[in-house]
């Protein structure tokens, strides 16, 4: 329900929103069609993954990071609608394989 409402609101604001965007993967010479599905892809560049859990876990951020890498996008939003306060349930995740991303914002980045 939350995904539907957010997609509708963003669409009403003029954004192009694709719900359950299929992501193909290639592995060992094979193509796996729609191996993953992105909850929301906004304007073809912002990946949004929605959760409804009491607390976000590291695996949730890693899931979004996988999606970002597969579609070669620099940033995504992880939104937990199960948080007591919605603002506390929003996390920005940056794909650290893109040189355009600031090192200060990288997920799981080890500073040398």
Short mmCIF file of C-alpha atoms in Angstrom, two decimals:
data_model
loop_
_atom_site.label_atom_id
_atom_site.label_comp_id
_atom_site.label_asym_id
_atom_site.label_seq_id
_atom_site.Cartn_x
_atom_site.Cartn_y
_atom_site.Cartn_z
CA UNK A 1 0.00 0.00 0.00
CA UNK A 2 2.75 2.50 0.95
CA UNK A 3 4.55 1.90 -2.33
CA UNK A 4 1.34 2.53 -4.27
CA UNK A 5 0.61 5.75 -2.39
CA UNK A 6 4.16 7.10 -2.76
CA UNK A 7 4.19 6.24 -6.47
CA UNK A 8 0.86 8.03 -6.90
CA UNK A 9 2.02 11.12 -5.03
CA UNK A 10 5.28 11.32 -6.99
CA UNK A 11 3.39 10.82 -10.25
CA UNK A 12 1.00 13.64 -9.33
CA UNK A 13 4.05 15.88 -8.81
CA UNK A 14 5.17 15.18 -12.37
CA UNK A 15 7.76 12.47 -11.79
CA UNK A 16 7.91 9.39 -13.99
CA UNK A 17 7.57 6.45 -11.58
CA UNK A 18 8.02 2.79 -12.44
CA UNK A 19 6.76 0.37 -9.78
CA UNK A 20 8.35 -3.07 -9.38
CA UNK A 21 10.92 -2.30 -12.07
CA UNK A 22 12.42 -5.61 -13.29
CA UNK A 23 16.20 -5.98 -13.22
CA UNK A 24 17.90 -8.64 -15.32
CA UNK A 25 21.24 -10.10 -14.30
CA UNK A 26 23.92 -11.79 -16.35
CA UNK A 27 25.93 -14.57 -14.79
CA UNK A 28 28.23 -17.12 -16.36
CA UNK A 29 26.97 -16.36 -19.86
CA UNK A 30 23.30 -16.64 -18.90
CA UNK A 31 20.68 -13.92 -18.58
CA UNK A 32 18.21 -14.18 -15.73
CA UNK A 33 15.20 -12.07 -16.64
CA UNK A 34 13.61 -10.05 -13.82
CA UNK A 35 15.90 -11.64 -11.23
CA UNK A 36 15.25 -8.63 -8.98
CA UNK A 37 12.52 -6.01 -8.75
CA UNK A 38 13.11 -2.44 -7.65
CA UNK A 39 10.18 -1.11 -5.62
CA UNK A 40 10.25 2.33 -7.27
CA UNK A 41 12.44 3.78 -10.00
CA UNK A 42 11.86 7.53 -10.17
CA UNK A 43 12.69 9.37 -13.41
CA UNK A 44 14.89 6.44 -14.39
CA UNK A 45 17.58 7.45 -11.91
CA UNK A 46 16.45 7.33 -8.28
CA UNK A 47 16.08 3.84 -6.82
CA UNK A 48 13.68 3.62 -3.88
CA UNK A 49 13.44 0.50 -1.73
CA UNK A 50 10.59 0.41 0.77
CA UNK A 51 10.40 -1.62 3.97
CA UNK A 52 7.87 -1.94 6.76
CA UNK A 53 9.94 -3.22 9.66
CA UNK A 54 10.52 -2.17 13.25
CA UNK A 55 14.18 -1.44 12.58
CA UNK A 56 16.30 -1.32 9.43
CA UNK A 57 19.09 -3.88 9.34
CA UNK A 58 22.40 -3.79 7.42
CA UNK A 59 21.01 -6.36 4.97
CA UNK A 60 18.38 -3.82 3.84
CA UNK A 61 21.07 -1.31 2.87
CA UNK A 62 23.05 -4.03 1.10
CA UNK A 63 19.95 -5.02 -0.88
CA UNK A 64 19.54 -1.45 -2.11
CA UNK A 65 23.26 -1.19 -2.85
CA UNK A 66 22.99 -4.33 -5.00
CA UNK A 67 20.16 -2.74 -6.98
CA UNK A 68 22.17 0.47 -7.43
CA UNK A 69 25.11 -1.48 -8.79
CA UNK A 70 22.97 -3.56 -11.13
CA UNK A 71 21.31 -0.51 -12.70
CA UNK A 72 24.46 1.65 -12.46
CA UNK A 73 22.90 4.45 -10.45
CA UNK A 74 24.74 6.58 -7.88
CA UNK A 75 22.15 7.00 -5.15
CA UNK A 76 19.04 5.44 -3.70
CA UNK A 77 16.62 5.87 -0.83
CA UNK A 78 15.77 3.20 1.70
CA UNK A 79 12.43 4.10 3.29
CA UNK A 80 11.14 2.26 6.34
CA UNK A 81 7.47 3.04 6.84
CA UNK A 82 7.51 0.93 10.00
CA UNK A 83 9.62 3.47 11.89
CA UNK A 84 7.93 5.37 14.69
CA UNK A 85 8.75 8.65 12.93
CA UNK A 86 9.01 8.45 9.13
CA UNK A 87 11.93 10.89 9.00
CA UNK A 88 13.96 8.43 11.11
CA UNK A 89 13.18 5.64 8.64
CA UNK A 90 14.73 7.29 5.58
CA UNK A 91 18.30 6.40 4.64
CA UNK A 92 20.31 7.61 1.65
CA UNK A 93 22.53 4.92 0.15
CA UNK A 94 25.37 5.78 -2.23
CA UNK A 95 26.90 3.38 -4.73
CA UNK A 96 30.61 3.50 -3.91
CA UNK A 97 31.59 2.11 -7.31
CA UNK A 98 30.74 5.43 -8.96
CA UNK A 99 33.52 7.97 -8.95
CA UNK A 100 31.01 10.83 -8.88
CA UNK A 101 29.91 9.90 -5.35
CA UNK A 102 31.55 11.68 -2.46
CA UNK A 103 33.71 9.34 -0.30
CA UNK A 104 32.06 10.78 2.82
CA UNK A 105 28.70 9.36 1.75
CA UNK A 106 29.70 5.85 0.75
CA UNK A 107 28.11 2.82 2.38
CA UNK A 108 30.60 0.33 3.86
CA UNK A 109 33.50 2.45 2.59
CA UNK A 110 36.80 1.90 4.38
CA UNK A 111 38.94 5.03 4.49
CA UNK A 112 42.63 4.35 3.80
#
